[in-house]
C-alpha positions as protocol buffer text, in pm:
chain_id: "A"
residue {
  index: 1
  type: MET
  ca { x: 13624 y: 9401 z: 13881 }
}
residue {
  index: 2
  type: LEU
  ca { x: 13398 y: 9204 z: 13714 }
}
residue {
  index: 3
  type: THR
  ca { x: 13336 y: 8857 z: 13832 }
}
residue {
  index: 4
  type: ARG
  ca { x: 13249 y: 8512 z: 13662 }
}
residue {
  index: 5
  type: ARG
  ca { x: 12896 y: 8533 z: 13842 }
}
residue {
  index: 6
  type: ASP
  ca { x: 12877 y: 8847 z: 13698 }
}
residue {
  index: 7
  type: LEU
  ca { x: 13008 y: 8727 z: 13330 }
}
residue {
  index: 8
  type: LEU
  ca { x: 12839 y: 8413 z: 13345 }
}
residue {
  index: 9
  type: ALA
  ca { x: 12448 y: 8689 z: 13373 }
}
residue {
  index: 10
  type: ALA
  ca { x: 12618 y: 8924 z: 13128 }
}
residue {
  index: 11
  type: THR
  ca { x: 12636 y: 8635 z: 12889 }
}
residue {
  index: 12
  type: THR
  ca { x: 12275 y: 8446 z: 12942 }
}
residue {
  index: 13
  type: SER
  ca { x: 12138 y: 8820 z: 12936 }
}
residue {
  index: 14
  type: LEU
  ca { x: 12304 y: 8839 z: 12578 }
}
residue {
  index: 15
  type: ILE
  ca { x: 12269 y: 8499 z: 12485 }
}
residue {
  index: 16
  type: ALA
  ca { x: 11859 y: 8542 z: 12546 }
}
residue {
  index: 17
  type: ALA
  ca { x: 11858 y: 8838 z: 12401 }
}
residue {
  index: 18
  type: ARG
  ca { x: 11947 y: 8721 z: 12065 }
}
residue {
  index: 19
  type: ALA
  ca { x: 11640 y: 8400 z: 12150 }
}
residue {
  index: 20
  type: GLY
  ca { x: 11401 y: 8599 z: 12166 }
}
residue {
  index: 21
  type: ARG
  ca { x: 11535 y: 8847 z: 11898 }
}
residue {
  index: 22
  type: ALA
  ca { x: 11524 y: 8569 z: 11675 }
}
residue {
  index: 23
  type: GLU
  ca { x: 11187 y: 8355 z: 11798 }
}
residue {
  index: 24
  type: GLY
  ca { x: 10953 y: 8691 z: 11781 }
}
residue {
  index: 25
  type: GLY
  ca { x: 11171 y: 9027 z: 11827 }
}
residue {
  index: 26
  type: TRP
  ca { x: 10979 y: 9196 z: 11420 }
}
residue {
  index: 27
  type: PRO
  ca { x: 11217 y: 9308 z: 11268 }
}
residue {
  index: 28
  type: ASN
  ca { x: 11542 y: 9065 z: 11358 }
}
residue {
  index: 29
  type: ARG
  ca { x: 11669 y: 9108 z: 10917 }
}
residue {
  index: 30
  type: LEU
  ca { x: 11648 y: 9382 z: 10610 }
}
residue {
  index: 31
  type: VAL
  ca { x: 11321 y: 9482 z: 10560 }
}
residue {
  index: 32
  type: ARG
  ca { x: 11238 y: 9482 z: 10154 }
}
residue {
  index: 33
  type: LEU
  ca { x: 10956 y: 9888 z: 10100 }
}
residue {
  index: 34
  type: VAL
  ca { x: 10831 y: 9825 z: 9723 }
}
residue {
  index: 35
  type: SER
  ca { x: 10775 y: 10147 z: 9532 }
}
residue {
  index: 36
  type: SER
  ca { x: 10466 y: 10020 z: 9231 }
}
residue {
  index: 37
  type: SER
  ca { x: 10579 y: 10413 z: 9107 }
}
residue {
  index: 38
  type: PRO
  ca { x: 10934 y: 10466 z: 8906 }
}
residue {
  index: 39
  type: PRO
  ca { x: 11236 y: 10689 z: 9157 }
}
residue {
  index: 40
  type: ALA
  ca { x: 11150 y: 11078 z: 9152 }
}
residue {
  index: 41
  type: GLY
  ca { x: 10797 y: 11078 z: 9165 }
}
residue {
  index: 42
  type: ALA
  ca { x: 10592 y: 11172 z: 9483 }
}
residue {
  index: 43
  type: SER
  ca { x: 10516 y: 10806 z: 9519 }
}
residue {
  index: 44
  type: ASP
  ca { x: 10909 y: 10767 z: 9593 }
}
residue {
  index: 45
  type: ILE
  ca { x: 10985 y: 11023 z: 9780 }
}
residue {
  index: 46
  type: LEU
  ca { x: 10712 y: 10929 z: 10032 }
}
residue {
  index: 47
  type: THR
  ca { x: 10958 y: 10569 z: 10018 }
}
residue {
  index: 48
  type: ARG
  ca { x: 11216 y: 10630 z: 10161 }
}
residue {
  index: 49
  type: THR
  ca { x: 11165 y: 10992 z: 10300 }
}
residue {
  index: 50
  type: LEU
  ca { x: 10972 y: 10703 z: 10552 }
}
residue {
  index: 51
  type: GLY
  ca { x: 11229 y: 10403 z: 10507 }
}
residue {
  index: 52
  type: GLN
  ca { x: 11485 y: 10629 z: 10594 }
}
residue {
  index: 53
  type: ALA
  ca { x: 11290 y: 10743 z: 10971 }
}
residue {
  index: 54
  type: LEU
  ca { x: 11214 y: 10342 z: 11028 }
}
residue {
  index: 55
  type: GLU
  ca { x: 11586 y: 10247 z: 10984 }
}
residue {
  index: 56
  type: ALA
  ca { x: 11656 y: 10465 z: 11244 }
}
residue {
  index: 57
  type: GLN
  ca { x: 11378 y: 10384 z: 11462 }
}
residue {
  index: 58
  type: LEU
  ca { x: 11434 y: 10024 z: 11476 }
}
residue {
  index: 59
  type: GLY
  ca { x: 11758 y: 10072 z: 11370 }
}
residue {
  index: 60
  type: GLN
  ca { x: 11756 y: 9744 z: 11129 }
}
residue {
  index: 61
  type: SER
  ca { x: 11806 y: 9846 z: 10752 }
}
residue {
  index: 62
  type: PHE
  ca { x: 11476 y: 9916 z: 10532 }
}
residue {
  index: 63
  type: LEU
  ca { x: 11559 y: 9851 z: 10165 }
}
residue {
  index: 64
  type: VAL
  ca { x: 11351 y: 10007 z: 9929 }
}
residue {
  index: 65
  type: GLU
  ca { x: 11315 y: 9895 z: 9588 }
}
residue {
  index: 66
  type: ASN
  ca { x: 11118 y: 10037 z: 9274 }
}
residue {
  index: 67
  type: LYS
  ca { x: 10914 y: 9806 z: 9074 }
}
residue {
  index: 68
  type: SER
  ca { x: 10721 y: 9997 z: 8847 }
}
residue {
  index: 69
  type: GLY
  ca { x: 10590 y: 9989 z: 8504 }
}
residue {
  index: 70
  type: ALA
  ca { x: 10277 y: 9805 z: 8318 }
}
residue {
  index: 71
  type: ALA
  ca { x: 10044 y: 10095 z: 8598 }
}
residue {
  index: 72
  type: GLY
  ca { x: 10181 y: 9997 z: 8925 }
}
residue {
  index: 73
  type: VAL
  ca { x: 10061 y: 9632 z: 8834 }
}
residue {
  index: 74
  type: ILE
  ca { x: 10484 y: 9455 z: 8864 }
}
residue {
  index: 75
  type: GLY
  ca { x: 10513 y: 9611 z: 9268 }
}
residue {
  index: 76
  type: THR
  ca { x: 10156 y: 9561 z: 9307 }
}
residue {
  index: 77
  type: ASP
  ca { x: 10150 y: 9170 z: 9230 }
}
residue {
  index: 78
  type: TYR
  ca { x: 10488 y: 9140 z: 9361 }
}
residue {
  index: 79
  type: VAL
  ca { x: 10391 y: 9211 z: 9696 }
}
residue {
  index: 80
  type: ALA
  ca { x: 10015 y: 9043 z: 9672 }
}
residue {
  index: 81
  type: LYS
  ca { x: 10239 y: 8731 z: 9601 }
}
residue {
  index: 82
  type: SER
  ca { x: 10516 y: 8802 z: 9917 }
}
residue {
  index: 83
  type: PRO
  ca { x: 10482 y: 8550 z: 10185 }
}
residue {
  index: 84
  type: PRO
  ca { x: 10290 y: 8754 z: 10455 }
}
residue {
  index: 85
  type: ASP
  ca { x: 10586 y: 8818 z: 10703 }
}
residue {
  index: 86
  type: GLY
  ca { x: 10667 y: 9083 z: 10766 }
}
residue {
  index: 87
  type: TYR
  ca { x: 10952 y: 9162 z: 10554 }
}
residue {
  index: 88
  type: THR
  ca { x: 10781 y: 9295 z: 10239 }
}
residue {
  index: 89
  type: TRP
  ca { x: 10558 y: 9624 z: 10193 }
}
residue {
  index: 90
  type: LEU
  ca { x: 10420 y: 9773 z: 9937 }
}
residue {
  index: 91
  type: THR
  ca { x: 10380 y: 10161 z: 9895 }
}
residue {
  index: 92
  type: THR
  ca { x: 10087 y: 10247 z: 9700 }
}
residue {
  index: 93
  type: ASN
  ca { x: 9818 y: 10500 z: 9555 }
}
residue {
  index: 94
  type: VAL
  ca { x: 9508 y: 10609 z: 9416 }
}
residue {
  index: 95
  type: GLY
  ca { x: 9553 y: 10449 z: 9106 }
}
residue {
  index: 96
  type: PRO
  ca { x: 9765 y: 10105 z: 9119 }
}
residue {
  index: 97
  type: GLN
  ca { x: 9533 y: 9998 z: 9473 }
}
residue {
  index: 98
  type: ALA
  ca { x: 9246 y: 10189 z: 9345 }
}
residue {
  index: 99
  type: ILE
  ca { x: 9177 y: 10321 z: 8978 }
}
residue {
  index: 100
  type: ASN
  ca { x: 9344 y: 10038 z: 8874 }
}
residue {
  index: 101
  type: ALA
  ca { x: 9090 y: 9788 z: 8935 }
}
residue {
  index: 102
  type: THR
  ca { x: 8806 y: 9885 z: 8705 }
}
residue {
  index: 103
  type: LEU
  ca { x: 9060 y: 10111 z: 8436 }
}
residue {
  index: 104
  type: LEU
  ca { x: 9224 y: 9682 z: 8457 }
}
residue {
  index: 105
  type: PRO
  ca { x: 8962 y: 9460 z: 8562 }
}
residue {
  index: 106
  type: HIS
  ca { x: 9180 y: 9110 z: 8474 }
}
residue {
  index: 107
  type: GLN
  ca { x: 9474 y: 9220 z: 8727 }
}
residue {
  index: 108
  type: PRO
  ca { x: 9668 y: 8918 z: 8883 }
}
residue {
  index: 109
  type: PHE
  ca { x: 9527 y: 9014 z: 9150 }
}
residue {
  index: 110
  type: ASP
  ca { x: 9231 y: 9084 z: 9398 }
}
residue {
  index: 111
  type: PRO
  ca { x: 9326 y: 9480 z: 9472 }
}
residue {
  index: 112
  type: ARG
  ca { x: 9011 y: 9371 z: 9710 }
}
residue {
  index: 113
  type: LYS
  ca { x: 9176 y: 9015 z: 9888 }
}
residue {
  index: 114
  type: ASP
  ca { x: 9486 y: 9060 z: 9866 }
}
residue {
  index: 115
  type: PHE
  ca { x: 9629 y: 9286 z: 10083 }
}
residue {
  index: 116
  type: ARG
  ca { x: 9643 y: 9484 z: 10406 }
}
residue {
  index: 117
  type: HIS
  ca { x: 9606 y: 9792 z: 10418 }
}
residue {
  index: 118
  type: VAL
  ca { x: 9789 y: 9942 z: 10734 }
}
residue {
  index: 119
  type: THR
  ca { x: 9810 y: 10372 z: 10711 }
}
residue {
  index: 120
  type: ILE
  ca { x: 9779 y: 10635 z: 10509 }
}
residue {
  index: 121
  type: ILE
  ca { x: 10173 y: 10798 z: 10473 }
}
residue {
  index: 122
  type: GLY
  ca { x: 9967 y: 11140 z: 10323 }
}
residue {
  index: 123
  type: ARG
  ca { x: 9728 y: 11277 z: 10120 }
}
residue {
  index: 124
  type: LEU
  ca { x: 9809 y: 11558 z: 9881 }
}
residue {
  index: 125
  type: PRO
  ca { x: 9607 y: 11743 z: 9551 }
}
residue {
  index: 126
  type: VAL
  ca { x: 9754 y: 11783 z: 9215 }
}
residue {
  index: 127
  type: VAL
  ca { x: 9768 y: 12096 z: 9047 }
}
residue {
  index: 128
  type: MET
  ca { x: 9676 y: 12191 z: 8665 }
}
residue {
  index: 129
  type: LEU
  ca { x: 9937 y: 12326 z: 8542 }
}
residue {
  index: 130
  type: ILE
  ca { x: 9996 y: 12543 z: 8213 }
}
residue {
  index: 131
  type: ASN
  ca { x: 10296 y: 12742 z: 7980 }
}
residue {
  index: 132
  type: LYS
  ca { x: 10340 y: 13077 z: 8131 }
}
residue {
  index: 133
  type: ASP
  ca { x: 10244 y: 13246 z: 7757 }
}
residue {
  index: 134
  type: VAL
  ca { x: 9892 y: 13048 z: 7783 }
}
residue {
  index: 135
  type: PRO
  ca { x: 9677 y: 13366 z: 7811 }
}
residue {
  index: 136
  type: ALA
  ca { x: 9521 y: 13277 z: 8127 }
}
residue {
  index: 137
  type: ASN
  ca { x: 9515 y: 13372 z: 8461 }
}
residue {
  index: 138
  type: ASP
  ca { x: 9312 y: 13198 z: 8632 }
}
residue {
  index: 139
  type: LEU
  ca { x: 9062 y: 12895 z: 8585 }
}
residue {
  index: 140
  type: GLN
  ca { x: 8742 y: 13003 z: 8419 }
}
residue {
  index: 141
  type: GLU
  ca { x: 8972 y: 13196 z: 8197 }
}
residue {
  index: 142
  type: PHE
  ca { x: 9162 y: 12927 z: 8116 }
}
residue {
  index: 143
  type: VAL
  ca { x: 8771 y: 12784 z: 8047 }
}
residue {
  index: 144
  type: ALA
  ca { x: 8689 y: 13056 z: 7834 }
}
residue {
  index: 145
  type: LEU
  ca { x: 9019 y: 12975 z: 7605 }
}
residue {
  index: 146
  type: ALA
  ca { x: 8879 y: 12675 z: 7548 }
}
residue {
  index: 147
  type: LYS
  ca { x: 8596 y: 12730 z: 7443 }
}
residue {
  index: 148
  type: SER
  ca { x: 8704 y: 12995 z: 7212 }
}
residue {
  index: 149
  type: ARG
  ca { x: 8882 y: 12733 z: 7083 }
}
residue {
  index: 150
  type: PRO
  ca { x: 8694 y: 12352 z: 7092 }
}
residue {
  index: 151
  type: GLY
  ca { x: 8934 y: 12102 z: 7109 }
}
residue {
  index: 152
  type: GLY
  ca { x: 9246 y: 12302 z: 6980 }
}
residue {
  index: 153
  type: LEU
  ca { x: 9398 y: 12266 z: 7367 }
}
residue {
  index: 154
  type: ASN
  ca { x: 9588 y: 12006 z: 7486 }
}
residue {
  index: 155
  type: PHE
  ca { x: 9667 y: 11895 z: 7875 }
}
residue {
  index: 156
  type: GLY
  ca { x: 9901 y: 11652 z: 7918 }
}
residue {
  index: 157
  type: SER
  ca { x: 9933 y: 11367 z: 8227 }
}
residue {
  index: 158
  type: GLY
  ca { x: 10188 y: 11110 z: 8273 }
}
residue {
  index: 159
  type: GLY
  ca { x: 10014 y: 10811 z: 8118 }
}
residue {
  index: 160
  type: ILE
  ca { x: 9618 y: 10724 z: 8061 }
}
residue {
  index: 161
  type: GLY
  ca { x: 9395 y: 10574 z: 8292 }
}
residue {
  index: 162
  type: THR
  ca { x: 9624 y: 10804 z: 8540 }
}
residue {
  index: 163
  type: LEU
  ca { x: 9470 y: 11046 z: 8896 }
}
residue {
  index: 164
  type: LEU
  ca { x: 9602 y: 11297 z: 8679 }
}
residue {
  index: 165
  type: HIS
  ca { x: 9446 y: 11254 z: 8344 }
}
residue {
  index: 166
  type: LEU
  ca { x: 9143 y: 11182 z: 8486 }
}
residue {
  index: 167
  type: THR
  ca { x: 9129 y: 11486 z: 8753 }
}
residue {
  index: 168
  type: GLY
  ca { x: 9167 y: 11677 z: 8394 }
}
residue {
  index: 169
  type: GLU
  ca { x: 8873 y: 11461 z: 8228 }
}
residue {
  index: 170
  type: LEU
  ca { x: 8647 y: 11547 z: 8493 }
}
residue {
  index: 171
  type: LEU
  ca { x: 8733 y: 11891 z: 8455 }
}
residue {
  index: 172
  type: LYS
  ca { x: 8602 y: 11900 z: 8101 }
}
residue {
  index: 173
  type: ILE
  ca { x: 8299 y: 11722 z: 8157 }
}
residue {
  index: 174
  type: ALA
  ca { x: 8211 y: 12014 z: 8472 }
}
residue {
  index: 175
  type: ALA
  ca { x: 8300 y: 12303 z: 8234 }
}
residue {
  index: 176
  type: GLY
  ca { x: 8150 y: 12127 z: 7905 }
}
residue {
  index: 177
  type: ILE
  ca { x: 8489 y: 12192 z: 7695 }
}
residue {
  index: 178
  type: ASN
  ca { x: 8686 y: 12026 z: 7508 }
}
residue {
  index: 179
  type: LEU
  ca { x: 9069 y: 11959 z: 7587 }
}
residue {
  index: 180
  type: GLN
  ca { x: 9289 y: 11687 z: 7369 }
}
residue {
  index: 181
  type: HIS
  ca { x: 9460 y: 11478 z: 7581 }
}
residue {
  index: 182
  type: VAL
  ca { x: 9827 y: 11369 z: 7581 }
}
residue {
  index: 183
  type: PRO
  ca { x: 9891 y: 11058 z: 7723 }
}
residue {
  index: 184
  type: TYR
  ca { x: 10244 y: 11066 z: 7828 }
}
residue {
  index: 185
  type: ARG
  ca { x: 10507 y: 10760 z: 7989 }
}
residue {
  index: 186
  type: GLY
  ca { x: 10553 y: 10993 z: 8282 }
}
residue {
  index: 187
  type: ALA
  ca { x: 10483 y: 11349 z: 8441 }
}
residue {
  index: 188
  type: GLN
  ca { x: 10818 y: 11437 z: 8385 }
}
residue {
  index: 189
  type: ALA
  ca { x: 10837 y: 11423 z: 7960 }
}
residue {
  index: 190
  type: ALA
  ca { x: 10492 y: 11631 z: 7968 }
}
residue {
  index: 191
  type: THR
  ca { x: 10671 y: 11903 z: 8196 }
}
residue {
  index: 192
  type: GLN
  ca { x: 10929 y: 11914 z: 7953 }
}
residue {
  index: 193
  type: ASP
  ca { x: 10660 y: 11960 z: 7675 }
}
residue {
  index: 194
  type: LEU
  ca { x: 10427 y: 12223 z: 7936 }
}
residue {
  index: 195
  type: LEU
  ca { x: 10807 y: 12439 z: 7955 }
}
residue {
  index: 196
  type: GLY
  ca { x: 10831 y: 12434 z: 7603 }
}
residue {
  index: 197
  type: GLY
  ca { x: 10523 y: 12497 z: 7510 }
}
residue {
  index: 198
  type: ARG
  ca { x: 10380 y: 12208 z: 7343 }
}
residue {
  index: 199
  type: ILE
  ca { x: 10130 y: 12136 z: 7505 }
}
residue {
  index: 200
  type: GLU
  ca { x: 9933 y: 12418 z: 7665 }
}
residue {
  index: 201
  type: ALA
  ca { x: 9819 y: 12249 z: 8002 }
}
residue {
  index: 202
  type: MET
  ca { x: 9928 y: 12004 z: 8258 }
}
residue {
  index: 203
  type: PHE
  ca { x: 9752 y: 11807 z: 8529 }
}
residue {
  index: 204
  type: ASP
  ca { x: 10076 y: 11726 z: 8746 }
}
residue {
  index: 205
  type: SER
  ca { x: 10117 y: 11623 z: 9111 }
}
residue {
  index: 206
  type: LEU
  ca { x: 10228 y: 11860 z: 9393 }
}
residue {
  index: 207
  type: PRO
  ca { x: 10556 y: 11697 z: 9469 }
}
residue {
  index: 208
  type: SER
  ca { x: 10615 y: 11724 z: 9100 }
}
residue {
  index: 209
  type: ALA
  ca { x: 10553 y: 12051 z: 9031 }
}
residue {
  index: 210
  type: ALA
  ca { x: 10585 y: 12257 z: 9324 }
}
residue {
  index: 211
  type: PRO
  ca { x: 11019 y: 12367 z: 9176 }
}
residue {
  index: 212
  type: HIS
  ca { x: 10833 y: 12433 z: 8858 }
}
residue {
  index: 213
  type: ILE
  ca { x: 10576 y: 12629 z: 9084 }
}
residue {
  index: 214
  type: ARG
  ca { x: 10830 y: 12836 z: 9272 }
}
residue {
  index: 215
  type: SER
  ca { x: 11094 y: 12872 z: 8980 }
}
residue {
  index: 216
  type: GLY
  ca { x: 10855 y: 13034 z: 8805 }
}
residue {
  index: 217
  type: THR
  ca { x: 10872 y: 12894 z: 8521 }
}
residue {
  index: 218
  type: VAL
  ca { x: 10414 y: 12778 z: 8495 }
}
residue {
  index: 219
  type: ARG
  ca { x: 10173 y: 12923 z: 8585 }
}
residue {
  index: 220
  type: PRO
  ca { x: 9917 y: 12645 z: 8882 }
}
residue {
  index: 221
  type: LEU
  ca { x: 9565 y: 12732 z: 8805 }
}
residue {
  index: 222
  type: ALA
  ca { x: 9402 y: 12555 z: 9078 }
}
residue {
  index: 223
  type: VAL
  ca { x: 9412 y: 12175 z: 9317 }
}
residue {
  index: 224
  type: SER
  ca { x: 9211 y: 11973 z: 9290 }
}
residue {
  index: 225
  type: SER
  ca { x: 9164 y: 11903 z: 9707 }
}
residue {
  index: 226
  type: ALA
  ca { x: 8787 y: 12067 z: 9855 }
}
residue {
  index: 227
  type: ALA
  ca { x: 9110 y: 12256 z: 10071 }
}
residue {
  index: 228
  type: ARG
  ca { x: 9376 y: 12452 z: 9943 }
}
residue {
  index: 229
  type: SER
  ca { x: 9666 y: 12302 z: 9979 }
}
residue {
  index: 230
  type: THR
  ca { x: 9913 y: 12446 z: 10320 }
}
residue {
  index: 231
  type: THR
  ca { x: 10205 y: 12471 z: 10092 }
}
residue {
  index: 232
  type: PHE
  ca { x: 10085 y: 12696 z: 9843 }
}
residue {
  index: 233
  type: ARG
  ca { x: 9802 y: 12814 z: 10006 }
}
residue {
  index: 234
  type: GLU
  ca { x: 9753 y: 13141 z: 9717 }
}
residue {
  index: 235
  type: ILE
  ca { x: 9618 y: 12821 z: 9465 }
}
residue {
  index: 236
  type: PRO
  ca { x: 9285 y: 12811 z: 9422 }
}
residue {
  index: 237
  type: THR
  ca { x: 9029 y: 12468 z: 9437 }
}
residue {
  index: 238
  type: ILE
  ca { x: 8911 y: 12351 z: 9072 }
}
residue {
  index: 239
  type: ALA
  ca { x: 8566 y: 12406 z: 9374 }
}
residue {
  index: 240
  type: GLU
  ca { x: 8604 y: 12762 z: 9506 }
}
residue {
  index: 241
  type: GLN
  ca { x: 8642 y: 12824 z: 9121 }
}
residue {
  index: 242
  type: GLY
  ca { x: 8312 y: 12717 z: 9001 }
}
residue {
  index: 243
  type: TYR
  ca { x: 8295 y: 12315 z: 9014 }
}
residue {
  index: 244
  type: PRO
  ca { x: 8278 y: 12173 z: 9339 }
}
residue {
  index: 245
  type: GLN
  ca { x: 8158 y: 11796 z: 9143 }
}
residue {
  index: 246
  type: VAL
  ca { x: 8541 y: 11832 z: 9069 }
}
residue {
  index: 247
  type: VAL
  ca { x: 8732 y: 11775 z: 9425 }
}
residue {
  index: 248
  type: THR
  ca { x: 9029 y: 11426 z: 9344 }
}
residue {
  index: 249
  type: THR
  ca { x: 9317 y: 11392 z: 9595 }
}
residue {
  index: 250
  type: ASN
  ca { x: 9571 y: 11147 z: 9582 }
}
residue {
  index: 251
  type: TRP
  ca { x: 9672 y: 10931 z: 9889 }
}
residue {
  index: 252
  type: PHE
  ca { x: 9950 y: 10769 z: 9955 }
}
residue {
  index: 253
  type: GLY
  ca { x: 9899 y: 10458 z: 10115 }
}
residue {
  index: 254
  type: LEU
  ca { x: 10162 y: 10100 z: 10337 }
}
residue {
  index: 255
  type: ALA
  ca { x: 10012 y: 9780 z: 10277 }
}
residue {
  index: 256
  type: CYS
  ca { x: 10140 y: 9464 z: 10296 }
}
residue {
  index: 257
  type: ALA
  ca { x: 10068 y: 9074 z: 10187 }
}
residue {
  index: 258
  type: ALA
  ca { x: 9681 y: 8959 z: 10314 }
}
residue {
  index: 259
  type: GLY
  ca { x: 9705 y: 8728 z: 10672 }
}
residue {
  index: 260
  type: THR
  ca { x: 10014 y: 8915 z: 10739 }
}
residue {
  index: 261
  type: PRO
  ca { x: 10039 y: 8877 z: 11178 }
}
residue {
  index: 262
  type: ASP
  ca { x: 9847 y: 9133 z: 11347 }
}
residue {
  index: 263
  type: ASP
  ca { x: 10085 y: 9213 z: 11573 }
}
residue {
  index: 264
  type: ILE
  ca { x: 10314 y: 9313 z: 11309 }
}
residue {
  index: 265
  type: VAL
  ca { x: 10072 y: 9574 z: 11147 }
}
residue {
  index: 266
  type: ALA
  ca { x: 10039 y: 9719 z: 11446 }
}
residue {
  index: 267
  type: ARG
  ca { x: 10417 y: 9797 z: 11524 }
}
residue {
  index: 268
  type: MET
  ca { x: 10458 y: 9852 z: 11164 }
}
residue {
  index: 269
  type: HIS
  ca { x: 10139 y: 10062 z: 11147 }
}
residue {
  index: 270
  type: GLY
  ca { x: 10234 y: 10290 z: 11538 }
}
residue {
  index: 271
  type: GLU
  ca { x: 10596 y: 10292 z: 11397 }
}
residue {
  index: 272
  type: VAL
  ca { x: 10413 y: 10485 z: 11053 }
}
residue {
  index: 273
  type: VAL
  ca { x: 10304 y: 10700 z: 11304 }
}
residue {
  index: 274
  type: ARG
  ca { x: 10563 y: 10830 z: 11519 }
}
residue {
  index: 275
  type: ALA
  ca { x: 10751 y: 10875 z: 11192 }
}
residue {
  index: 276
  type: LEU
  ca { x: 10484 y: 11087 z: 11103 }
}
residue {
  index: 277
  type: LYS
  ca { x: 10540 y: 11322 z: 11382 }
}
residue {
  index: 278
  type: SER
  ca { x: 10904 y: 11361 z: 11406 }
}
residue {
  index: 279
  type: PRO
  ca { x: 11059 y: 11735 z: 11291 }
}
residue {
  index: 280
  type: ASP
  ca { x: 11244 y: 11634 z: 11043 }
}
residue {
  index: 281
  type: VAL
  ca { x: 10981 y: 11399 z: 10837 }
}
residue {
  index: 282
  type: ILE
  ca { x: 10729 y: 11687 z: 10894 }
}
residue {
  index: 283
  type: ALA
  ca { x: 10915 y: 11935 z: 10747 }
}
residue {
  index: 284
  type: ARG
  ca { x: 11006 y: 11674 z: 10413 }
}
residue {
  index: 285
  type: LEU
  ca { x: 10682 y: 11602 z: 10325 }
}
residue {
  index: 286
  type: ASP
  ca { x: 10523 y: 11956 z: 10410 }
}
residue {
  index: 287
  type: SER
  ca { x: 10802 y: 12145 z: 10171 }
}
residue {
  index: 288
  type: ILE
  ca { x: 10700 y: 11909 z: 9837 }
}
residue {
  index: 289
  type: GLY
  ca { x: 10250 y: 11952 z: 9987 }
}
residue {
  index: 290
  type: VAL
  ca { x: 10286 y: 11630 z: 10139 }
}
residue {
  index: 291
  type: GLN
  ca { x: 9972 y: 11610 z: 10421 }
}
residue {
  index: 292
  type: PRO
  ca { x: 10083 y: 11328 z: 10684 }
}
residue {
  index: 293
  type: GLY
  ca { x: 9836 y: 11025 z: 10812 }
}
residue {
  index: 294
  type: GLY
  ca { x: 9855 y: 10761 z: 10947 }
}
residue {
  index: 295
  type: ASP
  ca { x: 9471 y: 10644 z: 10968 }
}
residue {
  index: 296
  type: PRO
  ca { x: 9427 y: 10316 z: 11162 }
}
residue {
  index: 297
  type: PRO
  ca { x: 9492 y: 10011 z: 10975 }
}
residue {
  index: 298
  type: ASP
  ca { x: 9054 y: 9926 z: 11013 }
}
residue {
  index: 299
  type: GLN
  ca { x: 9019 y: 10227 z: 10845 }
}
residue {
  index: 300
  type: THR
  ca { x: 9238 y: 10267 z: 10610 }
}
residue {
  index: 301
  type: GLN
  ca { x: 9116 y: 9890 z: 10493 }
}
residue {
  index: 302
  type: ALA
  ca { x: 8784 y: 10044 z: 10468 }
}
residue {
  index: 303
  type: PHE
  ca { x: 8887 y: 10395 z: 10291 }
}
residue {
  index: 304
  type: VAL
  ca { x: 9111 y: 10178 z: 10005 }
}
residue {
  index: 305
  type: LEU
  ca { x: 8757 y: 9970 z: 9880 }
}
residue {
  index: 306
  type: SER
  ca { x: 8554 y: 10235 z: 9926 }
}
residue {
  index: 307
  type: GLU
  ca { x: 8790 y: 10409 z: 9652 }
}
residue {
  index: 308
  type: ILE
  ca { x: 8782 y: 10114 z: 9515 }
}
residue {
  index: 309
  type: GLU
  ca { x: 8407 y: 10186 z: 9442 }
}
residue {
  index: 310
  type: ARG
  ca { x: 8446 y: 10598 z: 9402 }
}
residue {
  index: 311
  type: TRP
  ca { x: 8727 y: 10527 z: 9095 }
}
residue {
  index: 312
  type: ALA
  ca { x: 8489 y: 10240 z: 8886 }
}
residue {
  index: 313
  type: LYS
  ca { x: 8230 y: 10561 z: 8837 }
}
residue {
  index: 314
  type: ALA
  ca { x: 8464 y: 10807 z: 8771 }
}
residue {
  index: 315
  type: VAL
  ca { x: 8601 y: 10599 z: 8511 }
}
residue {
  index: 316
  type: THR
  ca { x: 8316 y: 10461 z: 8437 }
}
residue {
  index: 317
  type: GLU
  ca { x: 8190 y: 10834 z: 8368 }
}
residue {
  index: 318
  type: THR
  ca { x: 8475 y: 10950 z: 8159 }
}
residue {
  index: 319
  type: GLY
  ca { x: 8486 y: 10695 z: 7922 }
}
residue {
  index: 320
  type: THR
  ca { x: 8850 y: 10633 z: 8006 }
}
residue {
  index: 321
  type: LYS
  ca { x: 9017 y: 10343 z: 7866 }
}
residue {
  index: 322
  type: ILE
  ca { x: 9359 y: 10126 z: 7838 }
}
residue {
  index: 323
  type: ASN
  ca { x: 9384 y: 9994 z: 7422 }
}
């Protein structure tokens, strides 16, 4: 039987625990994960996978919000202007965080100064797909076909200035071919036209393309990473097919507003690393061709800044502009 002293001690301990959580125990309320990309894409899949894992680990609600539009500017700006208190995080990628720094020079935030980059969630290559009726079984055969029909072949992407578009432009320069770019409002629309034969080729993210590759409704010619995908080992890289200068990788990072306390950044990094090592998350990422990240915050910050400079050169080289 509990004595009065036991009850008093238990009550005191409970009050102290609640007070400690309210004062400094992050997180002690709902946490937002903002994706600057639309639903159903690779970024959305990763954000929701991560959110579910963090919710289970921390016993706190993680709400995923898609704030897409304006090439990722809307969601990115929202987080840049959010309080730096650890309750609003951005899942971003190479497009909004690095390419746009040059492509959209008048953004309402400074991509170099307004964010604290916590870690890379995952990396994945771009995959080149062609309609299955196009008479080419590998990249070299496609290049030969394109040279025989200058300007007669089209390639689609999820929009002007995206990593998908720029990968195609870099291949055009490297291979000396003239392909007509057809931009779409998202990769899903491009995929439908590829399946319907209205375009001959497209560049897509591996997670989005995976179901079509597995079903055989499209023909994958190459991946853009330095090494083959561990999920689709049968697809050769662009580099090993004769164009080593064309190596592009999409990365998905986690960031927050600059000024977020170091202890919260460190705690979030630790929890993300823990999530990325869980069997369920590993299996989910592997199924869509994503290589898990987990890079430390300082390394991630330096990496993102280097990516801004790298893609500034690519945007200039390809002459890519948004009118």
